[in-house]
Structures are given as structure tokens and as C-alpha cells.
């Protein structure tokens, strides 16, 4: 009975039924060999691979490394694997082989080479881990190794990487209506707006849905310029607002702006972060009527929170000078920086209401959806034709965001963030080591400051060996952004691995 069930499951991942598993292919011989080599003792794996090759030659179908196996080859693989492993009582190994074939039909080597050959290198290609499966705050790589994740795909996977409720909702919506133009009334969008209003700062009840954080920032700038009828913007050094043209224009790092002629714009005025006088000087000069910032600087600033007096002072200054305050909450929103229950936004923590907000990342539970959020007065200045979006506000995005918000509310995610953030922050600060210069941040948006960038690289390498995948970091700051569903036990696990990594760095 056990053998029959295993054979059926093994066959289902060797010869794919396209009706049941669209988009998947039969595995390559190279992938089968890779799995056998990581699953079985070396000698046994070698013997089985040799037997498979001989069996395929006998049926006149020798395997080709990177071509999907055919049905005849699949029968040979199943016969050899089942006979050899059942004979030696390797039932658990068969289970693992089935799982790994289910994760990927191509080898890690082929996946990397295809990326190197065909992916435009607009960013550094991470090849050390190839994630294929998610389980809460954990990711599993192509060969079955588990890692506690501290990246959350830059805070987009706050509900984890494999969410059954979200998957079912997307399936149901895709079975009904996949896409629809932005300017047509939609039931999924109506339901989302009805849900979203309940967690927004007071008065921010106008929404324009987009697909990426950069788009949302771009459109915030357009809204603000339409309302103020001026183009000048005050932005902060150390800020990062995205990769689209407008978002890059207000991002301080010159290496991102210069290649595109955005380094000498006369309408963008950068000032030091946490410096109210510098902002007021620009407003007094009449050079700008728009101020944009991240309340907790992430990508470029190294998890650098605004001083509370600065945040409140900015709100007051903008009101006094008739300027609009844009807060980029793409990464900090949806509870990421909660210090107590109910703080959905960094703006909530600081006790301010901006004029415009860009929201995104975890908005759709990992599905791409972002938005411009503002009030009716500002929204009224965007006339029909000023903007548009083919996929903005599409039904799939709307249903995913509705499900994600409902789930976050049901899980009381802001309470968990406040508690786990406090646990993690206190645990990190209690570690006795000369390697850590500072631990800073809010909620589960935490930065660990090391003496040099080299220390950060070594720290991340040691964590990886211990089963923890940390985020790409800024300069000498290691960033911790775990999914917001992380448990008390998982934080304890993380702290234990951090201590071990630091001890290895300090030497014997």
C-alpha cells in the first residue's frame, strides 16, 4: 500500500499532467541527478544514476541533461528509484525526492546559468539561495534547505511566502474575472476601498491603485504638483523612494540619479534628514511647496527613524507654509513599524496625518498592488486624463489586498509586531559584543550597526550557515525585516543564531 502511494506520487512529478499542473514541465535529467546527489549517500546516488542511464539506453532513449524527460524515461526513473530505495528501506528518501521534484524541474545550475545569460542585470544577482517554497517565515531552497527569512522580499511578504487563503482568493477571482480597465467600476475594488478606509489615518479616504512602490511615489508627486501648481520638492538625504523616473529624482543617492540626467534638477532640493531648519529655509525661499520623506529611512538610510519632534515639526511647517507633506509608507506601512497595537503606519506612531501617502509592499500579501492615498480636496485637482493605468486596480490585485488586510486584522498583526519587535530589539541590545555599535529601528524594522560593511557581509554569511537568510544591507547596517507573523519561539531561534554568528566572528 505504501509503495503504491509513493509510486503514484513520484509519477505525478516525473510526468506532469498539464491539465492539473499548467505551467509546469517534466523534470530534466540533470535535475533528477542533482536531487539524488543531495538526498542519498554519494555511492548509492551514483549507482542509481548509472542504472537510469542504462535503462534509458535500453529503450532507445538516452537522457539529455537539460531536456525534460519523456514518458518512457520517466518509467525508467520510477522503476529504478523505487526498486533500489524500497529494497534498502529508504522510504524517507523517496518522500524527499518527490518534494524536491515538486519544487523545481530544472537544476540549480541551469536556473543560475539562464539568469546569467538572459536576465538584464539591473540589480545584483543573488545566487547563493534559490527559494522555491515558503512556509510562514521560512523559505526552502531548491535542494530542500530551510532558512528563517529576515528579508520579507523588502517587506512585501509580511504574511509569509505561502498563504493558502490568498491563493484560494486569487484562484476564485481569476476563475471569474482576471482583469478590467482602471476607470470602470469594479466590485473587488469597491470591497477593498471599504476595507482599507478602516485602517487609514483620518481624512485619507481617496485611493488611486498602482502596481509598484515607485509608481505610487511618482503619482503622489503628480497629485501634489497638480494641487500646488508648483513643481518644487524638498527631499531628504538618505532617502530612497523607488526606481521609477520620478521616484529616483527624489532619491538622494547620486549614483541612481546621474546616469539618467536627474542629478541636477532645479525642482528637487535635498536637505539633511531630521533637520527642520533646513526644510523651513527651502519653504521660506519659495522654492518648494511639496515635502517628501520616509519617516523611517530604510534602503539608503540604514533603518534610521525620524525624531518624533522632527516628524511633528514637519507637519506643522507644511501647514504653516501651505506645502503638502508626502509620506512614503511603502515599506513602513501595514504594521511594519508598530510599537503598540493599532499603529498601522509610521504616521500613526508619530501622531501625524500627511497630505498624501504612498503605500505598497505587503499591501497585497505579496501580490503586487500599491496606492496613492490622499484627501478629497487634493484628489479633486487630478483631472480625467492626467493619469491612467492599464493594470492599476485590477481585480486580482484588489482581492489579494482585501484578503491581506482582513487577515492582518484577524491576526492582530500590529500587536504581534509590537511584542515581537520589543522582544527582538531587547534581545539584540542585551548581547555583549564589541561588534555591534547600535541597534535601532521601530517595530520589526530593525537595523544593526557594525563597524564596517565587511563585518555585515561576514555576519550575513555566518547567519546563512546557521539557517537564517538576512536582507541585503546598507553600508555597515544589517537589516532585519522578518515577516510580521513571526512567533515568540522564532524570535528566540533568531537571537540564538545571532549570538552564535557573532561568536564565530569574534573567533575562539
CSV table of C-alpha atoms in Angstrom, one decimal:
chain,number,residue,atom,x,y,z
A,1,UNK,CA,0.0,0.0,0.0
A,2,UNK,CA,2.8,2.4,0.9
A,3,UNK,CA,4.7,1.5,-2.3
A,4,UNK,CA,1.7,2.1,-4.4
A,5,UNK,CA,1.0,5.5,-3.0
A,6,UNK,CA,4.6,6.5,-3.4
A,7,UNK,CA,4.7,5.3,-7.0
A,8,UNK,CA,1.7,7.3,-7.8
A,9,UNK,CA,3.1,10.5,-6.3
A,10,UNK,CA,6.5,10.0,-7.8
A,11,UNK,CA,4.9,9.5,-11.2
A,12,UNK,CA,2.9,12.7,-10.8
A,13,UNK,CA,6.1,14.8,-10.5
A,14,UNK,CA,8.1,12.9,-13.2
A,15,UNK,CA,5.4,13.1,-15.9
A,16,UNK,CA,3.4,16.2,-15.5
A,17,UNK,CA,-0.3,16.3,-16.2
A,18,UNK,CA,-0.7,19.7,-18.0
A,19,UNK,CA,-4.4,20.0,-17.1
A,20,UNK,CA,-3.7,19.5,-13.4
A,21,UNK,CA,-0.4,21.5,-13.3
A,22,UNK,CA,-0.4,24.1,-16.0
A,23,UNK,CA,2.9,25.9,-16.4
A,24,UNK,CA,5.0,23.0,-15.2
A,25,UNK,CA,7.2,20.6,-17.2
A,26,UNK,CA,8.7,17.2,-16.7
A,27,UNK,CA,12.0,17.4,-14.9
A,28,UNK,CA,15.3,17.4,-16.7
A,29,UNK,CA,17.8,14.5,-16.2
A,30,UNK,CA,20.2,17.0,-14.7
A,31,UNK,CA,17.7,17.9,-12.0
A,32,UNK,CA,17.0,14.3,-11.2
A,33,UNK,CA,20.7,13.7,-10.8
A,34,UNK,CA,21.0,16.8,-8.6
A,35,UNK,CA,18.2,15.6,-6.3
A,36,UNK,CA,19.6,12.1,-6.0
A,37,UNK,CA,23.0,13.5,-5.1
A,38,UNK,CA,21.7,15.8,-2.3
A,39,UNK,CA,19.3,13.2,-1.0
A,40,UNK,CA,21.3,9.9,-1.0
A,41,UNK,CA,24.7,8.7,0.0
A,42,UNK,CA,27.2,9.5,-2.8
A,43,UNK,CA,27.8,5.9,-3.8
A,44,UNK,CA,24.2,5.0,-3.8
A,45,UNK,CA,23.2,8.1,-5.8
A,46,UNK,CA,25.9,7.3,-8.4
A,47,UNK,CA,24.7,3.7,-8.8
A,48,UNK,CA,21.1,4.8,-9.3
A,49,UNK,CA,22.1,7.4,-11.9
A,50,UNK,CA,24.1,4.8,-13.8
A,51,UNK,CA,21.2,2.4,-13.7
A,52,UNK,CA,18.8,5.1,-15.0
A,53,UNK,CA,21.2,5.9,-17.9
A,54,UNK,CA,21.5,2.2,-18.8
A,55,UNK,CA,17.7,1.7,-18.6
A,56,UNK,CA,17.0,4.7,-20.9
A,57,UNK,CA,19.6,3.5,-23.4
A,58,UNK,CA,17.9,0.0,-23.4
A,59,UNK,CA,14.6,1.6,-24.5
A,60,UNK,CA,16.4,3.6,-27.2
A,61,UNK,CA,16.0,6.9,-25.4
A,62,UNK,CA,19.3,8.0,-23.7
A,63,UNK,CA,18.7,11.0,-21.5
A,64,UNK,CA,19.8,14.5,-22.4
A,65,UNK,CA,20.9,16.6,-19.4
A,66,UNK,CA,18.7,19.7,-19.9
A,67,UNK,CA,15.8,18.3,-21.9
A,68,UNK,CA,12.6,17.3,-20.0
A,69,UNK,CA,12.4,13.6,-19.7
A,70,UNK,CA,9.7,11.8,-21.7
A,71,UNK,CA,7.2,9.3,-20.5
A,72,UNK,CA,9.4,6.3,-21.3
A,73,UNK,CA,12.4,7.8,-19.5
A,74,UNK,CA,10.0,8.7,-16.6
A,75,UNK,CA,9.0,5.0,-16.3
A,76,UNK,CA,12.7,4.0,-16.1
A,77,UNK,CA,13.4,6.6,-13.4
A,78,UNK,CA,10.4,5.5,-11.3
A,79,UNK,CA,11.3,1.8,-11.7
A,80,UNK,CA,15.0,2.2,-10.7
A,81,UNK,CA,14.3,4.6,-7.9
A,82,UNK,CA,11.5,2.6,-6.3
A,83,UNK,CA,13.3,-0.7,-6.6
A,84,UNK,CA,16.6,0.4,-5.2
A,85,UNK,CA,15.3,2.6,-2.4
A,86,UNK,CA,12.4,0.3,-1.3
A,87,UNK,CA,14.9,-2.5,-1.3
A,88,UNK,CA,17.2,-0.6,1.1
A,89,UNK,CA,14.2,0.8,3.1
A,90,UNK,CA,14.8,4.4,2.0
A,91,UNK,CA,11.2,5.5,2.2
A,92,UNK,CA,12.0,8.9,3.7
A,93,UNK,CA,14.4,9.5,0.8
A,94,UNK,CA,11.7,8.8,-1.7
A,95,UNK,CA,9.5,11.3,0.1
A,96,UNK,CA,12.2,13.9,-0.2
A,97,UNK,CA,12.9,13.2,-3.8
A,98,UNK,CA,9.2,13.7,-4.6
A,99,UNK,CA,9.2,17.0,-2.7
A,100,UNK,CA,12.3,18.3,-4.4
A,101,UNK,CA,11.0,17.4,-7.9
A,102,UNK,CA,7.8,19.2,-6.9
A,103,UNK,CA,9.8,22.3,-6.0
A,104,UNK,CA,11.7,22.5,-9.3
A,105,UNK,CA,12.0,20.7,-12.6
A,106,UNK,CA,15.4,22.3,-13.5
A,107,UNK,CA,18.7,22.1,-11.7
A,108,UNK,CA,20.1,25.0,-9.6
A,109,UNK,CA,23.0,25.2,-12.1
A,110,UNK,CA,20.6,25.6,-15.1
A,111,UNK,CA,18.5,28.2,-13.3
A,112,UNK,CA,21.6,30.2,-12.5
A,113,UNK,CA,23.0,30.0,-16.0
A,114,UNK,CA,19.7,31.0,-17.6
A,115,UNK,CA,19.6,34.1,-15.4
A,116,UNK,CA,23.2,35.0,-16.1
A,117,UNK,CA,22.6,34.6,-19.8
A,118,UNK,CA,19.3,36.3,-20.2
A,119,UNK,CA,18.3,38.4,-17.2
A,120,UNK,CA,19.2,42.1,-17.6
A,121,UNK,CA,21.5,42.8,-14.6
A,122,UNK,CA,19.7,45.9,-13.2
A,123,UNK,CA,20.5,44.6,-9.8
A,124,UNK,CA,23.0,42.3,-8.1
A,125,UNK,CA,22.0,38.7,-8.9
A,126,UNK,CA,21.8,36.6,-5.7
A,127,UNK,CA,22.8,33.1,-6.5
A,128,UNK,CA,23.6,31.6,-3.1
A,129,UNK,CA,20.0,30.6,-2.3
A,130,UNK,CA,17.3,29.7,-4.8
A,131,UNK,CA,14.0,29.8,-2.9
A,132,UNK,CA,11.3,27.5,-4.3
A,133,UNK,CA,8.8,27.2,-1.4
A,134,UNK,CA,7.6,29.2,1.6
A,135,UNK,CA,6.3,28.1,5.0
A,136,UNK,CA,5.3,31.0,7.2
A,137,UNK,CA,8.5,32.9,8.0
A,138,UNK,CA,10.6,30.2,6.4
A,139,UNK,CA,11.9,29.7,2.9
A,140,UNK,CA,13.1,26.5,1.4
A,141,UNK,CA,15.7,26.4,-1.3
A,142,UNK,CA,15.8,24.3,-4.4
A,143,UNK,CA,17.6,21.4,-2.6
A,144,UNK,CA,15.4,21.4,0.5
A,145,UNK,CA,17.3,23.5,3.0
A,146,UNK,CA,15.2,25.7,5.3
A,147,UNK,CA,16.1,29.3,6.2
A,148,UNK,CA,14.4,31.7,8.6
A,149,UNK,CA,13.8,34.8,6.4
A,150,UNK,CA,14.8,38.3,7.5
A,151,UNK,CA,14.1,40.0,4.2
A,152,UNK,CA,10.3,39.5,3.6
A,153,UNK,CA,11.1,40.5,0.0
A,154,UNK,CA,11.8,44.0,1.2
A,155,UNK,CA,8.7,43.9,3.4
A,156,UNK,CA,6.3,42.6,0.7
A,157,UNK,CA,5.9,39.1,2.3
A,158,UNK,CA,4.7,40.2,5.8
A,159,UNK,CA,2.2,37.4,5.9
A,160,UNK,CA,4.7,34.8,4.8
A,161,UNK,CA,5.6,33.3,1.5
A,162,UNK,CA,2.9,30.7,1.1
A,163,UNK,CA,-0.6,31.9,2.1
A,164,UNK,CA,-3.4,29.4,1.4
A,165,UNK,CA,-6.2,31.9,2.0
A,166,UNK,CA,-4.6,34.3,-0.5
A,167,UNK,CA,-4.0,31.5,-3.1
A,168,UNK,CA,-7.7,30.5,-2.9
A,169,UNK,CA,-8.9,34.0,-3.2
A,170,UNK,CA,-6.7,34.6,-6.3
A,171,UNK,CA,-7.8,31.4,-7.8
A,172,UNK,CA,-11.5,32.2,-7.3
A,173,UNK,CA,-11.1,35.7,-8.7
A,174,UNK,CA,-9.0,34.5,-11.7
A,175,UNK,CA,-11.8,32.0,-12.4
A,176,UNK,CA,-14.3,34.8,-12.5
A,177,UNK,CA,-12.5,38.0,-13.9
A,178,UNK,CA,-8.8,38.4,-14.3
A,179,UNK,CA,-8.5,42.0,-15.5
A,180,UNK,CA,-10.5,45.1,-16.1
A,181,UNK,CA,-9.7,48.7,-17.1
A,182,UNK,CA,-8.9,51.1,-14.3
A,183,UNK,CA,-11.7,53.5,-15.0
A,184,UNK,CA,-14.6,51.0,-14.8
A,185,UNK,CA,-16.5,50.4,-11.6
A,186,UNK,CA,-15.5,47.1,-10.1
A,187,UNK,CA,-16.9,45.1,-7.2
A,188,UNK,CA,-13.5,43.9,-5.9
A,189,UNK,CA,-12.2,47.5,-5.8
A,190,UNK,CA,-15.2,48.7,-4.0
A,191,UNK,CA,-14.8,46.0,-1.4
A,192,UNK,CA,-11.1,46.9,-1.0
A,193,UNK,CA,-11.8,50.6,-0.5
A,194,UNK,CA,-14.5,49.8,2.0
A,195,UNK,CA,-12.0,47.6,3.9
A,196,UNK,CA,-9.0,49.9,3.6
A,197,UNK,CA,-10.7,53.0,5.0
A,198,UNK,CA,-10.9,51.4,8.4
A,199,UNK,CA,-7.2,51.4,8.9
A,200,UNK,CA,-6.3,54.8,7.3
A,201,UNK,CA,-5.4,58.0,9.1
A,202,UNK,CA,-8.4,60.3,9.5
A,203,UNK,CA,-9.4,62.1,6.3
A,204,UNK,CA,-7.2,60.0,3.9
A,205,UNK,CA,-10.0,58.2,2.1
A,206,UNK,CA,-9.2,58.7,-1.6
A,207,UNK,CA,-7.3,55.9,-3.4
A,208,UNK,CA,-5.6,55.5,-6.7
A,209,UNK,CA,-4.2,52.0,-7.1
A,210,UNK,CA,-0.9,51.2,-8.8
A,211,UNK,CA,1.4,48.2,-9.3
A,212,UNK,CA,4.7,49.2,-7.6
A,213,UNK,CA,6.0,51.4,-4.9
A,214,UNK,CA,7.9,53.6,-7.4
A,215,UNK,CA,4.7,54.2,-9.4
A,216,UNK,CA,2.9,55.2,-6.2
A,217,UNK,CA,5.6,57.7,-5.3
A,218,UNK,CA,5.5,59.1,-8.9
A,219,UNK,CA,1.8,59.6,-8.8
A,220,UNK,CA,2.0,61.2,-5.3
A,221,UNK,CA,4.3,63.8,-6.8
A,222,UNK,CA,1.9,64.3,-9.7
A,223,UNK,CA,-1.1,64.8,-7.4
A,224,UNK,CA,0.9,67.3,-5.3
A,225,UNK,CA,2.1,69.3,-8.3
A,226,UNK,CA,-1.4,69.4,-9.7
A,227,UNK,CA,-2.7,70.7,-6.4
A,228,UNK,CA,0.0,73.2,-5.6
A,229,UNK,CA,0.6,74.3,-9.2
A,230,UNK,CA,4.3,74.3,-8.4
A,231,UNK,CA,6.9,71.7,-9.1
A,232,UNK,CA,9.5,72.3,-6.3
A,233,UNK,CA,10.1,69.4,-3.9
A,234,UNK,CA,12.1,69.2,-0.7
A,235,UNK,CA,13.5,65.7,-0.2
A,236,UNK,CA,15.9,64.2,2.4
A,237,UNK,CA,19.4,63.0,2.2
A,238,UNK,CA,19.5,59.3,3.0
A,239,UNK,CA,16.0,58.7,1.5
A,240,UNK,CA,15.1,56.0,-1.1
A,241,UNK,CA,11.7,56.2,-2.9
A,242,UNK,CA,12.0,53.6,-5.7
A,243,UNK,CA,13.4,53.0,-9.2
A,244,UNK,CA,10.9,54.8,-11.5
A,245,UNK,CA,11.9,58.1,-13.0
A,246,UNK,CA,10.1,60.4,-10.6
A,247,UNK,CA,11.0,58.3,-7.6
A,248,UNK,CA,14.7,58.3,-8.5
A,249,UNK,CA,14.6,62.0,-8.9
A,250,UNK,CA,13.7,62.5,-5.3
A,251,UNK,CA,16.1,59.7,-4.0
A,252,UNK,CA,19.3,61.3,-2.7
A,253,UNK,CA,21.9,58.8,-3.8
A,254,UNK,CA,23.5,60.5,-6.9
A,255,UNK,CA,24.6,57.2,-8.4
A,256,UNK,CA,21.0,56.4,-9.0
A,257,UNK,CA,20.2,59.8,-10.5
A,258,UNK,CA,23.2,60.8,-12.5
A,259,UNK,CA,23.0,58.1,-15.3
A,260,UNK,CA,19.5,59.4,-16.2
A,261,UNK,CA,20.2,63.2,-16.0
A,262,UNK,CA,18.4,63.5,-12.7
A,263,UNK,CA,21.3,64.7,-10.7
A,264,UNK,CA,21.0,68.5,-11.4
A,265,UNK,CA,17.2,69.0,-11.4
A,266,UNK,CA,16.3,72.5,-10.4
A,267,UNK,CA,13.0,71.4,-8.8
A,268,UNK,CA,14.4,68.9,-6.3
A,269,UNK,CA,16.1,70.3,-3.2
A,270,UNK,CA,17.8,67.8,-0.8
A,271,UNK,CA,18.2,68.7,2.8
A,272,UNK,CA,19.6,66.7,5.8
A,273,UNK,CA,17.2,64.3,7.5
A,274,UNK,CA,16.0,65.3,11.0
A,275,UNK,CA,16.8,69.0,10.3
A,276,UNK,CA,13.7,71.1,10.5
A,277,UNK,CA,15.6,74.4,9.9
A,278,UNK,CA,16.9,73.2,6.6
A,279,UNK,CA,13.3,72.3,5.4
A,280,UNK,CA,12.0,75.7,6.6
A,281,UNK,CA,14.7,77.5,4.8
A,282,UNK,CA,13.6,76.0,1.5
A,283,UNK,CA,10.0,76.7,2.2
A,284,UNK,CA,10.8,80.3,3.1
A,285,UNK,CA,12.7,80.8,-0.2
A,286,UNK,CA,9.5,79.7,-2.0
A,287,UNK,CA,11.4,77.1,-3.9
A,288,UNK,CA,9.1,74.3,-3.0
A,289,UNK,CA,5.5,73.6,-1.9
A,290,UNK,CA,6.0,69.8,-1.5
A,291,UNK,CA,7.9,67.9,1.1
A,292,UNK,CA,8.5,64.1,0.7
A,293,UNK,CA,10.2,61.7,3.1
A,294,UNK,CA,10.3,58.2,4.7
A,295,UNK,CA,9.6,58.5,8.4
A,296,UNK,CA,12.0,55.6,8.9
A,297,UNK,CA,14.7,55.7,6.3
A,298,UNK,CA,15.3,52.1,5.0
A,299,UNK,CA,17.2,51.3,1.9
A,300,UNK,CA,19.7,54.2,1.9
A,301,UNK,CA,19.4,55.4,5.5
A,302,UNK,CA,20.0,52.1,7.2
A,303,UNK,CA,16.8,51.9,9.3
A,304,UNK,CA,17.0,55.4,10.6
A,305,UNK,CA,13.9,56.7,12.3
A,306,UNK,CA,12.9,60.3,12.3
A,307,UNK,CA,13.0,62.1,15.7
A,308,UNK,CA,9.4,62.5,17.0
A,309,UNK,CA,9.8,66.3,17.3
A,310,UNK,CA,11.1,66.4,13.7
A,311,UNK,CA,8.1,64.5,12.3
A,312,UNK,CA,5.6,66.6,14.1
A,313,UNK,CA,7.5,69.7,13.3
A,314,UNK,CA,7.4,68.9,9.6
A,315,UNK,CA,3.6,68.5,9.7
A,316,UNK,CA,3.4,71.9,11.4
A,317,UNK,CA,5.8,73.6,8.9
A,318,UNK,CA,3.9,72.3,5.9
A,319,UNK,CA,0.6,73.5,7.3
A,320,UNK,CA,2.1,77.0,8.0
A,321,UNK,CA,3.7,77.4,4.6
A,322,UNK,CA,0.8,75.8,2.6
A,323,UNK,CA,3.0,73.0,1.5
A,324,UNK,CA,1.9,69.4,1.0
A,325,UNK,CA,3.5,66.6,3.1
A,326,UNK,CA,4.0,63.3,1.3
A,327,UNK,CA,5.0,60.3,3.5
A,328,UNK,CA,6.4,57.3,1.7
A,329,UNK,CA,4.9,54.4,3.7
A,330,UNK,CA,5.6,51.8,1.0
A,331,UNK,CA,7.9,49.8,3.3
A,332,UNK,CA,6.8,51.1,6.8
A,333,UNK,CA,3.1,50.6,6.3
A,334,UNK,CA,0.7,47.8,7.3
A,335,UNK,CA,2.1,47.4,10.8
A,336,UNK,CA,5.8,47.0,9.9
A,337,UNK,CA,6.9,49.7,12.5
A,338,UNK,CA,4.1,49.3,15.1
A,339,UNK,CA,5.2,50.0,18.6
A,340,UNK,CA,1.8,49.3,20.0
A,341,UNK,CA,-1.4,47.7,18.9
A,342,UNK,CA,-3.3,49.7,16.2
A,343,UNK,CA,-0.3,51.5,14.7
A,344,UNK,CA,-0.8,50.6,11.0
A,345,UNK,CA,1.5,53.3,9.7
A,346,UNK,CA,4.7,55.1,10.7
A,347,UNK,CA,2.4,58.2,10.6
A,348,UNK,CA,0.3,56.6,13.4
A,349,UNK,CA,3.4,56.2,15.5
A,350,UNK,CA,4.5,59.8,15.1
A,351,UNK,CA,0.9,61.1,15.5
A,352,UNK,CA,0.7,62.9,12.2
A,353,UNK,CA,-1.6,62.9,9.2
A,354,UNK,CA,0.2,63.5,5.9
A,355,UNK,CA,-1.5,65.1,2.9
A,356,UNK,CA,-0.5,62.2,0.7
A,357,UNK,CA,0.8,58.7,1.4
A,358,UNK,CA,2.4,56.1,-0.9
A,359,UNK,CA,1.5,52.6,0.3
A,360,UNK,CA,2.5,49.2,-1.0
A,361,UNK,CA,4.9,46.3,-0.4
A,362,UNK,CA,2.8,44.0,1.9
A,363,UNK,CA,-0.5,45.6,0.7
A,364,UNK,CA,-1.4,42.6,-1.3
A,365,UNK,CA,0.1,39.9,0.9
A,366,UNK,CA,2.9,39.5,-1.6
A,367,UNK,CA,0.8,40.2,-4.7
A,368,UNK,CA,1.8,43.4,-6.5
A,369,UNK,CA,-0.5,46.3,-5.5
A,370,UNK,CA,0.2,49.8,-4.3
A,371,UNK,CA,-1.7,53.1,-4.0
A,372,UNK,CA,-1.7,56.8,-3.7
A,373,UNK,CA,-3.8,57.8,-0.7
A,374,UNK,CA,-5.0,61.4,-0.1
A,375,UNK,CA,-8.0,63.5,0.8
A,376,UNK,CA,-10.8,64.7,-1.4
A,377,UNK,CA,-9.5,68.3,-1.7
A,378,UNK,CA,-6.2,67.2,-3.2
A,379,UNK,CA,-7.7,64.4,-5.2
A,380,UNK,CA,-10.1,66.8,-6.9
A,381,UNK,CA,-7.2,68.5,-8.7
A,382,UNK,CA,-6.4,65.4,-10.7
A,383,UNK,CA,-8.5,65.9,-13.8
A,384,UNK,CA,-9.5,63.0,-16.1
A,385,UNK,CA,-6.6,62.3,-18.4
A,386,UNK,CA,-3.9,63.5,-16.1
A,387,UNK,CA,-3.0,59.9,-15.4
A,388,UNK,CA,-4.0,56.3,-16.1
A,389,UNK,CA,-3.0,52.7,-15.5
A,390,UNK,CA,-3.9,49.6,-17.5
A,391,UNK,CA,-3.3,47.2,-14.6
A,392,UNK,CA,-3.7,49.6,-11.7
A,393,UNK,CA,-6.6,48.4,-9.5
A,394,UNK,CA,-7.1,45.2,-11.4
A,395,UNK,CA,-9.5,42.6,-9.8
A,396,UNK,CA,-6.7,40.2,-8.8
A,397,UNK,CA,-4.8,42.9,-7.0
A,398,UNK,CA,-7.9,44.2,-5.3
A,399,UNK,CA,-9.0,40.8,-4.0
A,400,UNK,CA,-5.4,40.0,-2.8
A,401,UNK,CA,-5.2,43.3,-0.9
A,402,UNK,CA,-8.7,42.8,0.7
A,403,UNK,CA,-7.7,39.3,1.9
A,404,UNK,CA,-4.4,40.5,3.2
A,405,UNK,CA,-5.9,43.3,5.2
A,406,UNK,CA,-8.7,41.1,6.6
A,407,UNK,CA,-6.0,38.6,7.6
A,408,UNK,CA,-3.8,41.2,9.2
A,409,UNK,CA,-6.7,42.5,11.2
A,410,UNK,CA,-7.8,39.0,12.3
A,411,UNK,CA,-4.3,38.1,13.4
A,412,UNK,CA,-4.0,41.5,15.2
A,413,UNK,CA,-0.7,41.9,13.3
A,414,UNK,CA,0.1,45.3,14.9
A,415,UNK,CA,0.0,43.7,18.3
A,416,UNK,CA,2.3,40.9,17.2
A,417,UNK,CA,4.7,43.4,15.6
A,418,UNK,CA,4.9,45.5,18.8
A,419,UNK,CA,5.5,42.4,21.0
A,420,UNK,CA,7.9,40.6,18.8
A,421,UNK,CA,9.7,43.8,17.8
A,422,UNK,CA,10.3,44.6,21.5
A,423,UNK,CA,11.5,41.0,22.1
A,424,UNK,CA,13.9,41.2,19.2
A,425,UNK,CA,15.2,44.7,19.9
A,426,UNK,CA,15.7,44.0,23.6
A,427,UNK,CA,17.4,40.6,22.9
A,428,UNK,CA,19.8,42.2,20.4
A,429,UNK,CA,20.7,45.0,22.8
A,430,UNK,CA,21.4,42.6,25.6
A,431,UNK,CA,24.1,40.8,23.5
A,432,UNK,CA,27.6,41.6,24.9
A,433,UNK,CA,29.9,42.2,21.9
A,434,UNK,CA,32.2,44.9,20.6
A,435,UNK,CA,31.0,44.2,17.1
A,436,UNK,CA,27.6,45.8,17.4
A,437,UNK,CA,27.7,49.6,17.6
A,438,UNK,CA,24.0,50.3,17.7
A,439,UNK,CA,20.6,48.6,17.4
A,440,UNK,CA,17.9,50.9,16.0
A,441,UNK,CA,14.5,50.9,14.4
A,442,UNK,CA,10.8,50.6,15.1
A,443,UNK,CA,8.6,47.5,15.4
A,444,UNK,CA,10.1,44.8,13.2
A,445,UNK,CA,12.1,47.2,11.0
A,446,UNK,CA,15.4,46.9,12.7
A,447,UNK,CA,19.0,47.9,11.8
A,448,UNK,CA,22.2,46.5,13.5
A,449,UNK,CA,25.1,48.9,13.0
A,450,UNK,CA,28.5,47.2,12.6
A,451,UNK,CA,32.0,48.9,12.4
A,452,UNK,CA,32.3,48.3,8.6
A,453,UNK,CA,30.4,46.8,5.6
A,454,UNK,CA,32.8,43.9,5.8
A,455,UNK,CA,31.5,43.0,9.2
A,456,UNK,CA,28.0,43.0,7.8
A,457,UNK,CA,28.9,40.7,5.0
A,458,UNK,CA,30.6,38.2,7.3
A,459,UNK,CA,27.7,38.4,9.8
A,460,UNK,CA,25.3,37.5,7.0
A,461,UNK,CA,27.4,34.6,5.8
A,462,UNK,CA,27.6,33.2,9.3
A,463,UNK,CA,23.8,33.5,9.7
A,464,UNK,CA,23.2,31.8,6.4
A,465,UNK,CA,25.3,28.8,7.6
A,466,UNK,CA,23.1,28.7,10.6
A,467,UNK,CA,19.8,28.7,8.6
A,468,UNK,CA,19.0,32.4,8.7
A,469,UNK,CA,18.7,34.4,5.5
A,470,UNK,CA,19.2,38.1,6.1
A,471,UNK,CA,18.4,41.1,3.9
A,472,UNK,CA,20.8,42.9,1.6
A,473,UNK,CA,22.1,45.7,3.7
A,474,UNK,CA,23.1,49.3,3.5
A,475,UNK,CA,26.7,50.2,4.1
A,476,UNK,CA,27.5,49.0,7.6
A,477,UNK,CA,24.0,48.2,8.7
A,478,UNK,CA,22.4,44.8,8.7
A,479,UNK,CA,18.7,44.9,8.2
A,480,UNK,CA,16.2,42.7,10.0
A,481,UNK,CA,12.8,42.7,8.3
A,482,UNK,CA,11.2,39.3,9.2
A,483,UNK,CA,7.6,38.5,8.1
A,484,UNK,CA,5.2,40.1,10.6
A,485,UNK,CA,3.7,36.7,11.6
A,486,UNK,CA,7.0,35.7,13.3
A,487,UNK,CA,6.4,33.9,16.6
A,488,UNK,CA,8.0,34.3,20.0
A,489,UNK,CA,9.8,30.9,19.5
A,490,UNK,CA,11.1,32.0,16.1
A,491,UNK,CA,12.5,35.2,17.6
A,492,UNK,CA,14.2,33.1,20.2
A,493,UNK,CA,15.6,30.9,17.5
A,494,UNK,CA,16.9,34.0,15.6
A,495,UNK,CA,18.5,35.5,18.7
A,496,UNK,CA,20.3,32.2,19.4
A,497,UNK,CA,21.7,32.2,15.8
A,498,UNK,CA,22.7,35.8,16.0
A,499,UNK,CA,24.7,35.1,19.2
A,500,UNK,CA,26.4,32.1,17.5
A,501,UNK,CA,27.2,34.1,14.4
A,502,UNK,CA,28.8,36.9,16.4
A,503,UNK,CA,30.8,34.4,18.5
A,504,UNK,CA,32.2,32.8,15.3
A,505,UNK,CA,33.1,36.3,14.1
A,506,UNK,CA,34.9,37.0,17.3
A,507,UNK,CA,37.0,33.9,17.0
A,508,UNK,CA,38.0,31.2,19.5
